[in-house]
Coordinates of N, CA and C in Angstrom, one line a residue:
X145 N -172.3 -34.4 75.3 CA -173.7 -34.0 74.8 C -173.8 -34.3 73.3
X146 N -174.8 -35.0 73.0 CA -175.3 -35.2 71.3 C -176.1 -34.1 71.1
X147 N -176.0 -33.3 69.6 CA -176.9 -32.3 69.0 C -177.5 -32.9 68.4
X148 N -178.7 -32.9 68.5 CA -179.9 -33.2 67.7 C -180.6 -32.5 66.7
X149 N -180.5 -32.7 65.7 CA -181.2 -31.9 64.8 C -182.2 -32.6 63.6
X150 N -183.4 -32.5 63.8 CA -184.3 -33.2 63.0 C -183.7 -34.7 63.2
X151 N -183.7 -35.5 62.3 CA -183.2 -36.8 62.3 C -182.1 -36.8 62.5
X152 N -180.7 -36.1 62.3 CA -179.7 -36.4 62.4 C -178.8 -36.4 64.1
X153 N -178.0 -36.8 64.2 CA -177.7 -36.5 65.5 C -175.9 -36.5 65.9
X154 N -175.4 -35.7 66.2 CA -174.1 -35.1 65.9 C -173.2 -35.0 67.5
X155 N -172.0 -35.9 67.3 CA -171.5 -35.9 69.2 C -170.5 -35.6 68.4
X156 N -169.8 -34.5 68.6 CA -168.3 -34.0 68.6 C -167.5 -34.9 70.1
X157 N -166.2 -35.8 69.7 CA -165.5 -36.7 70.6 C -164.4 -36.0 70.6
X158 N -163.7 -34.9 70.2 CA -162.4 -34.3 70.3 C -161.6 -34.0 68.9
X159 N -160.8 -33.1 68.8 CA -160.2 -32.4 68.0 C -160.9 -32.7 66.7
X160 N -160.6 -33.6 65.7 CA -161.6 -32.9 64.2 C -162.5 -34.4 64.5
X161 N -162.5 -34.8 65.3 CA -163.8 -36.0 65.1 C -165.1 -36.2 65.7
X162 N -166.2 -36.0 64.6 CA -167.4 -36.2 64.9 C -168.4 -37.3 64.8
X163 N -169.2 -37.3 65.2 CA -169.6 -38.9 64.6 C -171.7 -38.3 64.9
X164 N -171.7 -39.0 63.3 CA -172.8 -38.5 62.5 C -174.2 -39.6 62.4
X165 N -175.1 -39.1 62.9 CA -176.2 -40.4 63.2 C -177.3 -40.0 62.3
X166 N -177.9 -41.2 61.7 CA -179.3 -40.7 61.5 C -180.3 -41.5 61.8
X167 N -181.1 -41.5 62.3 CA -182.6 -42.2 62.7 C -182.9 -43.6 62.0
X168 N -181.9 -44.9 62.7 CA -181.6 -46.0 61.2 C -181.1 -46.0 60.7
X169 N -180.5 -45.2 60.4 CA -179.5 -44.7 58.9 C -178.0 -45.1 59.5
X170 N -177.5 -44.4 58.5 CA -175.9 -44.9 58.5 C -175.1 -43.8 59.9
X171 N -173.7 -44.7 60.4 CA -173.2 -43.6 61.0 C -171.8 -43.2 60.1
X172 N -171.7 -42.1 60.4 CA -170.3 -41.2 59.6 C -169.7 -40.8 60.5
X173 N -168.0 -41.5 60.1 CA -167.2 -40.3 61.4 C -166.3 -39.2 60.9
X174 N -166.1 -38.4 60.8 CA -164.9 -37.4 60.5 C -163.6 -37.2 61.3
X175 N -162.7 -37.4 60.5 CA -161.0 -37.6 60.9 C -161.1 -38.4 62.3
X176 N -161.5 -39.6 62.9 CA -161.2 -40.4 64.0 C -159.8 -40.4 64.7
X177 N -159.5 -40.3 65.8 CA -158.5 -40.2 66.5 C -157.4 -39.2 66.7
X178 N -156.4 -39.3 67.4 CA -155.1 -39.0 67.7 C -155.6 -37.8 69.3
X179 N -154.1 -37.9 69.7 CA -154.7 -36.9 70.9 C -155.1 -37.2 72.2
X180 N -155.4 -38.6 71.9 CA -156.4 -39.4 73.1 C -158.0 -39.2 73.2
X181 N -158.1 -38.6 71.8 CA -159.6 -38.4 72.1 C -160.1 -39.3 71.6
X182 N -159.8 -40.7 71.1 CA -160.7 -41.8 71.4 C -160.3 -43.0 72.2
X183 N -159.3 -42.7 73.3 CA -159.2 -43.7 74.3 C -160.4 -44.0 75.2
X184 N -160.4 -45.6 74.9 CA -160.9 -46.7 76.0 C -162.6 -46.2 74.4
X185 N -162.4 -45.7 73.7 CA -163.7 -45.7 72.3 C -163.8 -46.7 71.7
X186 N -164.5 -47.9 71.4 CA -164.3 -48.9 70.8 C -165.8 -49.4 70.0
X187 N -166.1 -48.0 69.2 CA -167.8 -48.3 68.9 C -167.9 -48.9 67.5
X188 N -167.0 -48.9 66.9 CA -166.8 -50.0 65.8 C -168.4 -50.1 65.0
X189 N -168.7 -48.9 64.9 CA -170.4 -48.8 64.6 C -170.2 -48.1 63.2
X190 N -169.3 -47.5 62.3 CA -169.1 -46.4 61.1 C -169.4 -47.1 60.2
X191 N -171.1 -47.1 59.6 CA -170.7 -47.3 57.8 C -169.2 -46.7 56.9
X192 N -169.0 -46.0 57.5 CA -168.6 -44.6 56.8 C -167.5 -43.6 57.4
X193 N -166.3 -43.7 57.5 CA -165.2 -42.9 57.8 C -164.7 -41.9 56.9
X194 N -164.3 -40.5 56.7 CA -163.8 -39.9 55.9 C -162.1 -39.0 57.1
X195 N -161.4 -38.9 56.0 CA -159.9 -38.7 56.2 C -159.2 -37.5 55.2
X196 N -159.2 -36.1 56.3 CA -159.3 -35.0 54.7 C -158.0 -34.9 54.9
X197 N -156.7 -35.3 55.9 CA -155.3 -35.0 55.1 C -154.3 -35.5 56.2
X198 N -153.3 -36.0 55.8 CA -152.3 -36.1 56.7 C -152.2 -35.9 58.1
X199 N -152.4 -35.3 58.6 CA -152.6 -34.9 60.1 C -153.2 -35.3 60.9
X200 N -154.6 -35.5 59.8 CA -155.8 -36.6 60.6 C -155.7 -37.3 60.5
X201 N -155.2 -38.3 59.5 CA -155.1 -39.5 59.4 C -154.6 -40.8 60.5
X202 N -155.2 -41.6 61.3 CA -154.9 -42.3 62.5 C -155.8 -43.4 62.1
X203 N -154.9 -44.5 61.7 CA -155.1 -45.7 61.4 C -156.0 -46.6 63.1
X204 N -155.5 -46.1 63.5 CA -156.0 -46.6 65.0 C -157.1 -45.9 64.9
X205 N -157.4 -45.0 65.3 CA -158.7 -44.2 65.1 C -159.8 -44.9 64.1
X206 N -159.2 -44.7 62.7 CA -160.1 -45.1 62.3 C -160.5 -46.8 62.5
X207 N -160.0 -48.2 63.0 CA -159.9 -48.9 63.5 C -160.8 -49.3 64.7
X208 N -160.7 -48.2 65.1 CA -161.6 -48.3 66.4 C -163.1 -48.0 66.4
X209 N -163.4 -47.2 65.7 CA -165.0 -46.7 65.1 C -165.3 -47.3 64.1
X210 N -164.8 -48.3 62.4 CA -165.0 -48.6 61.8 C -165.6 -49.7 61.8
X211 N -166.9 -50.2 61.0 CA -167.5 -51.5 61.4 C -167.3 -52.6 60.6
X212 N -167.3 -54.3 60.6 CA -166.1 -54.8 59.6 C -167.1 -54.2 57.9
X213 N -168.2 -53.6 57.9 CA -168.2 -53.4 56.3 C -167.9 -51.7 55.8
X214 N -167.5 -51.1 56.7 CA -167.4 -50.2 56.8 C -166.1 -49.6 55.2
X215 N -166.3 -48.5 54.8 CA -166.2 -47.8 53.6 C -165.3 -46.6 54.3
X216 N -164.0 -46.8 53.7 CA -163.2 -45.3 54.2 C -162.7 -44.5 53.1
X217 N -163.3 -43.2 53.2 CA -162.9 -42.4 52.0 C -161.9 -41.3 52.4
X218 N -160.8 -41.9 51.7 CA -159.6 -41.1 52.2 C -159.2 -39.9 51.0
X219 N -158.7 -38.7 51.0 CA -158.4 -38.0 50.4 C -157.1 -38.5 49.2
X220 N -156.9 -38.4 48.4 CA -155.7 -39.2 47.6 C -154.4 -38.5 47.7
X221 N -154.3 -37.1 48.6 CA -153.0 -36.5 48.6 C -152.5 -37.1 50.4
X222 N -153.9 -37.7 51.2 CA -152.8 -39.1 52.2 C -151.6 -39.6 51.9
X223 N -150.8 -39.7 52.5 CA -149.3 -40.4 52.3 C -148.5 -40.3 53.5
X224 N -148.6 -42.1 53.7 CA -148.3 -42.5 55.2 C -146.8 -42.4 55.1
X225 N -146.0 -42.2 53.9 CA -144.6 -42.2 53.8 C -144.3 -40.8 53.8
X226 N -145.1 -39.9 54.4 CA -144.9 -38.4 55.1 C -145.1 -38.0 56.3
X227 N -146.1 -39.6 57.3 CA -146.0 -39.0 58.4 C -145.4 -39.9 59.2
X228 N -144.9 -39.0 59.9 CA -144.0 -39.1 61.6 C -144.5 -39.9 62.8
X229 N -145.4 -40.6 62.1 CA -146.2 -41.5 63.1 C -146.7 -43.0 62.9
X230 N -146.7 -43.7 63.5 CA -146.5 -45.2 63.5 C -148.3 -45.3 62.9
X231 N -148.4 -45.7 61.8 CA -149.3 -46.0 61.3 C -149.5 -46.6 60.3
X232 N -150.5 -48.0 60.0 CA -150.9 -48.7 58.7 C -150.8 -47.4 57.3
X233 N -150.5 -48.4 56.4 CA -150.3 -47.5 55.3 C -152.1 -47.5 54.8
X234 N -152.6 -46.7 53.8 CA -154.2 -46.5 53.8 C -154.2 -48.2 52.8
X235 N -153.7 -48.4 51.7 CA -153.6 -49.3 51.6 C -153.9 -50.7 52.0
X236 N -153.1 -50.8 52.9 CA -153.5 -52.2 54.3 C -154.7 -52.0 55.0
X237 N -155.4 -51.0 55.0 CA -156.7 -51.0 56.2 C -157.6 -52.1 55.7
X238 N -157.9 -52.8 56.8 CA -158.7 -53.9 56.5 C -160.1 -53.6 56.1
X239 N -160.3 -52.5 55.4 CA -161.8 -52.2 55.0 C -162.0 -51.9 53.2
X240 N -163.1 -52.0 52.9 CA -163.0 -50.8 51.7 C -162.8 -49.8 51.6
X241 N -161.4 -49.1 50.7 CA -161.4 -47.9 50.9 C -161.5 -47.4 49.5
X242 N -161.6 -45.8 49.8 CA -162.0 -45.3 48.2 C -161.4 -43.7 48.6
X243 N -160.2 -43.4 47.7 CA -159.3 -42.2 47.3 C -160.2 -41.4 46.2
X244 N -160.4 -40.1 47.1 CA -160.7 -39.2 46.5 C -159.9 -38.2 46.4
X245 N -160.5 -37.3 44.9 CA -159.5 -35.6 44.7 C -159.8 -34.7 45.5
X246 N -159.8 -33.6 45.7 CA -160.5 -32.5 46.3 C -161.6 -31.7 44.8
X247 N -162.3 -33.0 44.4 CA -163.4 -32.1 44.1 C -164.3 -33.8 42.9
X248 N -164.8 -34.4 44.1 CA -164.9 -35.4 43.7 C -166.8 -35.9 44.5
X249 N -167.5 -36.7 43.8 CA -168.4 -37.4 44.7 C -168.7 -39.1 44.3
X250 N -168.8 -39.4 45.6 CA -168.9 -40.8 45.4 C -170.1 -41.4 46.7
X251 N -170.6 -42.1 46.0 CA -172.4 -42.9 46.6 C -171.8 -44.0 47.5
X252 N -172.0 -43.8 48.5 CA -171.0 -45.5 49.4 C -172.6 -45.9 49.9
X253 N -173.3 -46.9 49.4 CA -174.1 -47.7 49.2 C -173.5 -48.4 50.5
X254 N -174.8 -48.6 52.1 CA -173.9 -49.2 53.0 C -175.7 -49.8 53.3
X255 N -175.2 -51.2 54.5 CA -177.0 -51.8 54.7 C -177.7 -51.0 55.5
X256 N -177.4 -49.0 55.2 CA -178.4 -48.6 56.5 C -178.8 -47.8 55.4
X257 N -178.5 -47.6 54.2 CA -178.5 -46.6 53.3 C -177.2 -45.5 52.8
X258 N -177.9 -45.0 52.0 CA -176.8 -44.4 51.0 C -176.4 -43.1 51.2
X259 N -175.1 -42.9 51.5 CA -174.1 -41.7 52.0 C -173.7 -41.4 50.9
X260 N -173.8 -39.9 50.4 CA -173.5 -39.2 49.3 C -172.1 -38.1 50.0
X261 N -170.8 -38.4 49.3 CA -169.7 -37.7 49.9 C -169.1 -37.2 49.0
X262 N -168.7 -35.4 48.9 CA -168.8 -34.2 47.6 C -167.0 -33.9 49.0
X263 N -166.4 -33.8 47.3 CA -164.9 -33.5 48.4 C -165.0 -32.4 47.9
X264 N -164.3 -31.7 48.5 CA -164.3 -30.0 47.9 C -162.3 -29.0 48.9
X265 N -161.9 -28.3 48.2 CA -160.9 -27.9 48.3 C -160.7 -27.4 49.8
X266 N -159.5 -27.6 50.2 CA -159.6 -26.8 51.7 C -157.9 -26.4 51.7
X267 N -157.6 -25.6 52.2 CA -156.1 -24.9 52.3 C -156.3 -24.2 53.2
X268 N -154.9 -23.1 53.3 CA -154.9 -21.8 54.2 C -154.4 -21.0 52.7
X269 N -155.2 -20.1 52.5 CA -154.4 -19.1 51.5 C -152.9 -18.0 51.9
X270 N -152.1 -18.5 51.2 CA -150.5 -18.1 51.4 C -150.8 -16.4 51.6
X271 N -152.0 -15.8 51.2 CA -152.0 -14.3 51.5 C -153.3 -14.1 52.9
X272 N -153.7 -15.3 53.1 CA -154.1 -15.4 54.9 C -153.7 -15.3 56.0
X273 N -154.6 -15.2 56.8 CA -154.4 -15.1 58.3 C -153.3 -16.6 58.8
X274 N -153.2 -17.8 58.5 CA -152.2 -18.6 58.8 C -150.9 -18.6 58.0
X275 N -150.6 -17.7 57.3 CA -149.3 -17.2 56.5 C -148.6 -16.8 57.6
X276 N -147.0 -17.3 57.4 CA -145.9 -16.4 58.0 C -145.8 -15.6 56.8
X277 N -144.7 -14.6 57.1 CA -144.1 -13.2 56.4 C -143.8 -14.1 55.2
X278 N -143.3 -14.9 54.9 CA -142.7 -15.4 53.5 C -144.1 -15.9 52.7
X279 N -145.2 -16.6 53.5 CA -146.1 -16.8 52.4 C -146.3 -18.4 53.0
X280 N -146.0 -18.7 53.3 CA -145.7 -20.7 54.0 C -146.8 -20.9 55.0
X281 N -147.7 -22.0 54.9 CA -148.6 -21.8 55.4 C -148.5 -23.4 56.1
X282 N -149.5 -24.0 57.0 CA -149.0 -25.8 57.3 C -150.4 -26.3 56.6
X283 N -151.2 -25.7 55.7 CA -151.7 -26.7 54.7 C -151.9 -25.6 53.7
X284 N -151.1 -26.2 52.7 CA -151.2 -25.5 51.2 C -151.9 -26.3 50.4
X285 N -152.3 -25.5 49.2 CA -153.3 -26.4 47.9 C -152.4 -27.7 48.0
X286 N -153.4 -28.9 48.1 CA -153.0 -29.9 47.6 C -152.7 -31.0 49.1
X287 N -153.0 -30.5 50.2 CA -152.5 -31.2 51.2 C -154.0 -31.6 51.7
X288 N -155.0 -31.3 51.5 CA -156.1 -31.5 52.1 C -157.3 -31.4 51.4
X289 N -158.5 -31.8 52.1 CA -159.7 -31.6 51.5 C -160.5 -31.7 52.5
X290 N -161.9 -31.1 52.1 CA -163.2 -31.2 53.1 C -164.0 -31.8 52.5
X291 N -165.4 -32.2 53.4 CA -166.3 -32.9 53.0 C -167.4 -32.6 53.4
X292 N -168.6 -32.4 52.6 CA -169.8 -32.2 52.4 C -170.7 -33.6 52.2
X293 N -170.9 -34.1 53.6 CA -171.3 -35.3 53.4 C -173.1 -35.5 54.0
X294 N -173.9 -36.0 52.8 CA -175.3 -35.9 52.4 C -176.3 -37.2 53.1
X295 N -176.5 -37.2 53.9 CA -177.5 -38.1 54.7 C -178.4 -38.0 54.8
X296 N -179.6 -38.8 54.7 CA -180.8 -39.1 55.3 C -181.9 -37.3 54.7
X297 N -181.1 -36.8 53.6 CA -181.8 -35.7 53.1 C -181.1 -34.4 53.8
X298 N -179.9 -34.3 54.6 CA -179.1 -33.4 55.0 C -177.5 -33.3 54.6
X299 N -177.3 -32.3 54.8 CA -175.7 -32.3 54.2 C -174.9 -31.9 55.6
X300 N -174.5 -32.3 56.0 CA -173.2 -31.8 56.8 C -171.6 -31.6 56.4
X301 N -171.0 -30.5 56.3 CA -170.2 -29.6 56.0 C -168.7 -29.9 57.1
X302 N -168.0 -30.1 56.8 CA -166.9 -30.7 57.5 C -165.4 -29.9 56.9
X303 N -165.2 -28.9 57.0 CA -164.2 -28.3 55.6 C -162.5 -28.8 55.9
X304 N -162.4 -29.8 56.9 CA -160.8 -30.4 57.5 C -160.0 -28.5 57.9
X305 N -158.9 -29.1 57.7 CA -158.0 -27.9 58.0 C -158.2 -27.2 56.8
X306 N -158.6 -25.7 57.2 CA -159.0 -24.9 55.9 C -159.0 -23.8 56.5
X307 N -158.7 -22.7 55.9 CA -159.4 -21.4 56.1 C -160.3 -21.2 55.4
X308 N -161.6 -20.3 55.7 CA -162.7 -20.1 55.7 C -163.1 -19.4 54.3
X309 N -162.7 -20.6 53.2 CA -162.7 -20.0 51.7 C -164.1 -19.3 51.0
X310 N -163.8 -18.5 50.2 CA -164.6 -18.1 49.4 C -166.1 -19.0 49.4
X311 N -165.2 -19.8 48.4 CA -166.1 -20.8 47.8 C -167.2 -21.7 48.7
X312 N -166.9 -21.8 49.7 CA -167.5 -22.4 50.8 C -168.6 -21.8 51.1
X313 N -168.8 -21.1 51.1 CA -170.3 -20.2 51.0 C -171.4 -20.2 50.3
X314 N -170.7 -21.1 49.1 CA -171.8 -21.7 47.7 C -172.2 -22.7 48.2
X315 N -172.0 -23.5 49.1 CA -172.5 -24.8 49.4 C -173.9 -25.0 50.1
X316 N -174.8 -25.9 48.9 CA -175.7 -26.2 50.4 C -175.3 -27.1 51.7
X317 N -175.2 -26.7 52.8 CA -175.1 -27.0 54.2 C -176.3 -26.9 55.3
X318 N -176.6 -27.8 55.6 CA -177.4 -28.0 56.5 C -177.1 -27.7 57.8
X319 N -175.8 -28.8 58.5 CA -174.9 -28.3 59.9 C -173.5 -28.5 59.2
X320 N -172.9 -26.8 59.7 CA -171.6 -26.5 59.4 C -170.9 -27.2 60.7
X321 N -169.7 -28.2 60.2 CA -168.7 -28.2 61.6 C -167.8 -27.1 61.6
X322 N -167.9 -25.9 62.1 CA -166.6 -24.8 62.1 C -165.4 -25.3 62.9
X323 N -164.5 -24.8 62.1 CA -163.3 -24.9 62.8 C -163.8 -23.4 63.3
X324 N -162.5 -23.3 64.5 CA -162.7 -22.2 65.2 C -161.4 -21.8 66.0
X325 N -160.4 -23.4 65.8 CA -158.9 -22.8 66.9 C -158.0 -21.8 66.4
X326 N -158.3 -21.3 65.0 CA -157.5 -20.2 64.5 C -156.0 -20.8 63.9
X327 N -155.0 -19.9 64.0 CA -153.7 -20.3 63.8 C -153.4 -21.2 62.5
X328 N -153.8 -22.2 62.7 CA -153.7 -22.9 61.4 C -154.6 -23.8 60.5
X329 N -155.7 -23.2 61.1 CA -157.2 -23.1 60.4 C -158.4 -21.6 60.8
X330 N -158.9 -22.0 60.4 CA -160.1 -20.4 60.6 C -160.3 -20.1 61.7
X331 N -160.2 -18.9 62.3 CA -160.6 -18.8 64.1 C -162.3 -18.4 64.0
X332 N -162.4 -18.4 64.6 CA -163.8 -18.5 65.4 C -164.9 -16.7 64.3
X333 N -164.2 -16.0 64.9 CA -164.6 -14.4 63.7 C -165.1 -15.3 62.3
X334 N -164.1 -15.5 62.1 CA -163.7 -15.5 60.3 C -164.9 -17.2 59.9
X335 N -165.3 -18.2 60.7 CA -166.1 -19.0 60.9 C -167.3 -18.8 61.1
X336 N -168.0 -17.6 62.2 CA -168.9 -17.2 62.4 C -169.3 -16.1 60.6
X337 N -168.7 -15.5 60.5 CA -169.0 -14.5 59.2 C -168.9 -15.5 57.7
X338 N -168.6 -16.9 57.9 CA -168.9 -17.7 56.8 C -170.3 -18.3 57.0
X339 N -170.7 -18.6 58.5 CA -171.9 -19.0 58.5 C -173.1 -18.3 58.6
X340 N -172.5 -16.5 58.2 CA -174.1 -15.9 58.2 C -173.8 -15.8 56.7
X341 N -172.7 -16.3 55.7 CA -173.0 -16.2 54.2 C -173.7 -17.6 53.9
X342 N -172.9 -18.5 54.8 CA -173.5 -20.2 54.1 C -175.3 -20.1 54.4
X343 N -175.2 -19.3 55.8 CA -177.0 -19.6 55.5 C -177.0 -21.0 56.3
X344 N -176.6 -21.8 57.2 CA -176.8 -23.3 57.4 C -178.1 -23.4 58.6
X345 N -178.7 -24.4 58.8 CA -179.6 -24.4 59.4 C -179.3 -24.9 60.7
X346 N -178.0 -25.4 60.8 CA -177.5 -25.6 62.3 C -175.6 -25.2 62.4
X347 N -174.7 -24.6 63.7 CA -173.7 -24.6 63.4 C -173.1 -25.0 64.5
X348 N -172.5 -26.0 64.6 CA -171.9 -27.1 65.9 C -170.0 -26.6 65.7
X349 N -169.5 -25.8 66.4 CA -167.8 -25.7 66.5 C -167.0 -27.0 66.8
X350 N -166.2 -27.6 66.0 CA -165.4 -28.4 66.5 C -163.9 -28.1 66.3
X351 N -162.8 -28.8 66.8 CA -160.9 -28.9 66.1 C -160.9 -27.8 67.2
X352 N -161.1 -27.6 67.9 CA -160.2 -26.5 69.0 C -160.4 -26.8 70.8
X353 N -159.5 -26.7 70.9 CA -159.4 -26.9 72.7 C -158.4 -28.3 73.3
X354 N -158.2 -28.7 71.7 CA -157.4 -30.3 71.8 C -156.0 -29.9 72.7
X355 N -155.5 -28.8 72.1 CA -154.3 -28.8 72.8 C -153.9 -27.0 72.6
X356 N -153.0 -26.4 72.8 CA -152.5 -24.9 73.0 C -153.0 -24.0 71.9
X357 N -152.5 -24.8 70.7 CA -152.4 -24.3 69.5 C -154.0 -23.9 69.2
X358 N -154.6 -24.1 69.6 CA -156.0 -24.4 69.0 C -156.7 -23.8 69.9
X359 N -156.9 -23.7 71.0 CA -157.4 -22.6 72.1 C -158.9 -21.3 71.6
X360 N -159.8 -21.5 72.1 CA -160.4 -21.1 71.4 C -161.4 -20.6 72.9
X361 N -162.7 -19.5 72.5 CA -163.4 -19.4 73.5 C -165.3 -19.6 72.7
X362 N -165.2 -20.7 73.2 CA -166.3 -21.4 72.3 C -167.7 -20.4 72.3
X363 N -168.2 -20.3 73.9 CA -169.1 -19.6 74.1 C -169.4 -18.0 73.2
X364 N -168.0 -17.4 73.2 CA -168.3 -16.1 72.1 C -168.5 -16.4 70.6
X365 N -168.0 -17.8 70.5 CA -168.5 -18.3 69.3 C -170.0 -18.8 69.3
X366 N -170.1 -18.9 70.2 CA -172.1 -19.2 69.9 C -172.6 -17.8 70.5
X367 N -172.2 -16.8 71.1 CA -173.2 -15.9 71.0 C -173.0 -15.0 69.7
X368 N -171.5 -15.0 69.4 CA -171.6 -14.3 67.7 C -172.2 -14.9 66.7
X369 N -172.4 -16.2 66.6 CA -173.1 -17.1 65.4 C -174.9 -16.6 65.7
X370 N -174.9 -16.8 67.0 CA -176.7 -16.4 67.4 C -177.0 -15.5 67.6
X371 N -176.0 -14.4 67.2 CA -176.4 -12.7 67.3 C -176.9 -12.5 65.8
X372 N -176.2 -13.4 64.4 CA -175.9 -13.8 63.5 C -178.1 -14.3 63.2
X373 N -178.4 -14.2 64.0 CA -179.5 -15.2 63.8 C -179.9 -16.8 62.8
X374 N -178.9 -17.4 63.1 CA -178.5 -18.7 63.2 C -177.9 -19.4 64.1
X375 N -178.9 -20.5 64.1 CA -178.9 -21.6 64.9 C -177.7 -22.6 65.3
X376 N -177.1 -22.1 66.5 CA -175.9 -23.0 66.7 C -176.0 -23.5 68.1
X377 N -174.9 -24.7 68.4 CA -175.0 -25.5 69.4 C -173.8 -25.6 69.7
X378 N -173.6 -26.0 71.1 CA -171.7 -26.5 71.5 C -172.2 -27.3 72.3
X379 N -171.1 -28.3 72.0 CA -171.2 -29.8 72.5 C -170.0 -29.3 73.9
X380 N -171.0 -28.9 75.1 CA -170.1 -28.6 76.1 C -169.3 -30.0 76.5
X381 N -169.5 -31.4 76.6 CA -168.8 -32.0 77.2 C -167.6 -31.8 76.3
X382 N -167.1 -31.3 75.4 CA -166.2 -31.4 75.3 C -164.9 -30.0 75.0
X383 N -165.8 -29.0 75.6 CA -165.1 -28.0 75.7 C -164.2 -27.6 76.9
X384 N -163.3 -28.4 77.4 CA -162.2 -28.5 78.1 C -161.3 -29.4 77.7
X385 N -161.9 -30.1 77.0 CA -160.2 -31.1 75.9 C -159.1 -30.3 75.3

């Protein structure tokens, strides 16, 4: 199922990847692949790919959704000589790419129009809910970033692997993608009570149900977000992945 909202139009395809439409406009995908959630996907339609850290990072993925002029804005703390998985280095991708900080924006001028992409900090805080007893968390400052990415007069809010920071509440957000699988990003509670501070005008759950760790019960997440009196949506086809 696609979420529609005003011009924009929003299909969650499995674990952190979405793919972002607007009326003509450009398409945007967030963290593309791994998992199998883009087998036999070959829509090669993305102005615009974004990549918030190591984990997500899937050279194939992004390969497969990417169009040949297509613009990949990869996080700068990426480093294919850290992961454990057979993948092009960001370097070699046959596209333009462009390394961002976690607190960066950059205009990727594409022929459908202009995608405005605001990086902003994302972690688990070592005194959070994904802390063991010593403080050790599986994304610390500096491994990741989210993105606040501005189309067609909307912003959509994508925060990667994060807990449900402070700061994230300052943002204008149009549609929040919440994480929701918990454990080693924000569970579903702690996601819903950011989006009655953010205020967003739509709130679509994605990153949970991929596999164990991530397990989530989507439906109490949309009746807590709509008890919340804000607008949210679940992309049921994919709540059994």
């Amino acid at each position: 199922m696609t979420v529609r909202y005003d011009t924009l139009s929003v299909t969650w395809l499995g674990y952190a990847t979405a793919r972002i439409e607007t009326a003509d406009g450009p398409v945007v995908y967030t963290d593309p692949g791994r998992y199998g959630v883009l087998d036999n996907y070959y829509a090669r339609d993305a102005d615009v790919v974004v990549v918030t850290h190591n984990h997500h990072y899937d050279s194939d993925g992004i390969e497969q959704v990417a169009s040949e002029d297509a613009t990949i804005v990869v996080y700068e703390g990426v480093d294919t000589s850290e992961i454990d998985r057979d993948v092009t280095p960001v370097s070699a991708l046959p596209f333009t790419v462009v390394r961002v900080t976690d607190d960066d924006h950059v205009a990727v001028e594409t022929e459908h129009g202009v995608v405005d992409i605001w990086s902003v900090p994302a972690y688990n805080d070592p005194d959070g809910p994904c802390a063991d007893a010593d403080g050790n968390v599986p994304h610390p400052v500096g491994l990741g970033c989210g993105f606040l990415i501005g189309l067609d007069g909307h912003r959509v809010f994508w925060p990667g692997d994060s807990d449900a920071l402070d700061g994230f509440s300052e943002l204008d957000v149009s549609v929040f993608l919440a994480n929701i699988g918990g454990s080693v990003v924000s569970d579903a509670a702690a996601s819903a009570a950011l989006a009655e501070q953010m205020q967003p005008e739509l709130v679509i759950p994605i990153h949970y149900n991929t596999f164990e760790l991530l397990n989530a019960d989507a439906a109490a997440f949309v009746a807590d977000v709509a008890s919340r009196s804000i607008a949210v949506a679940l992309d049921e086809r994919s709540t059994n992945q």
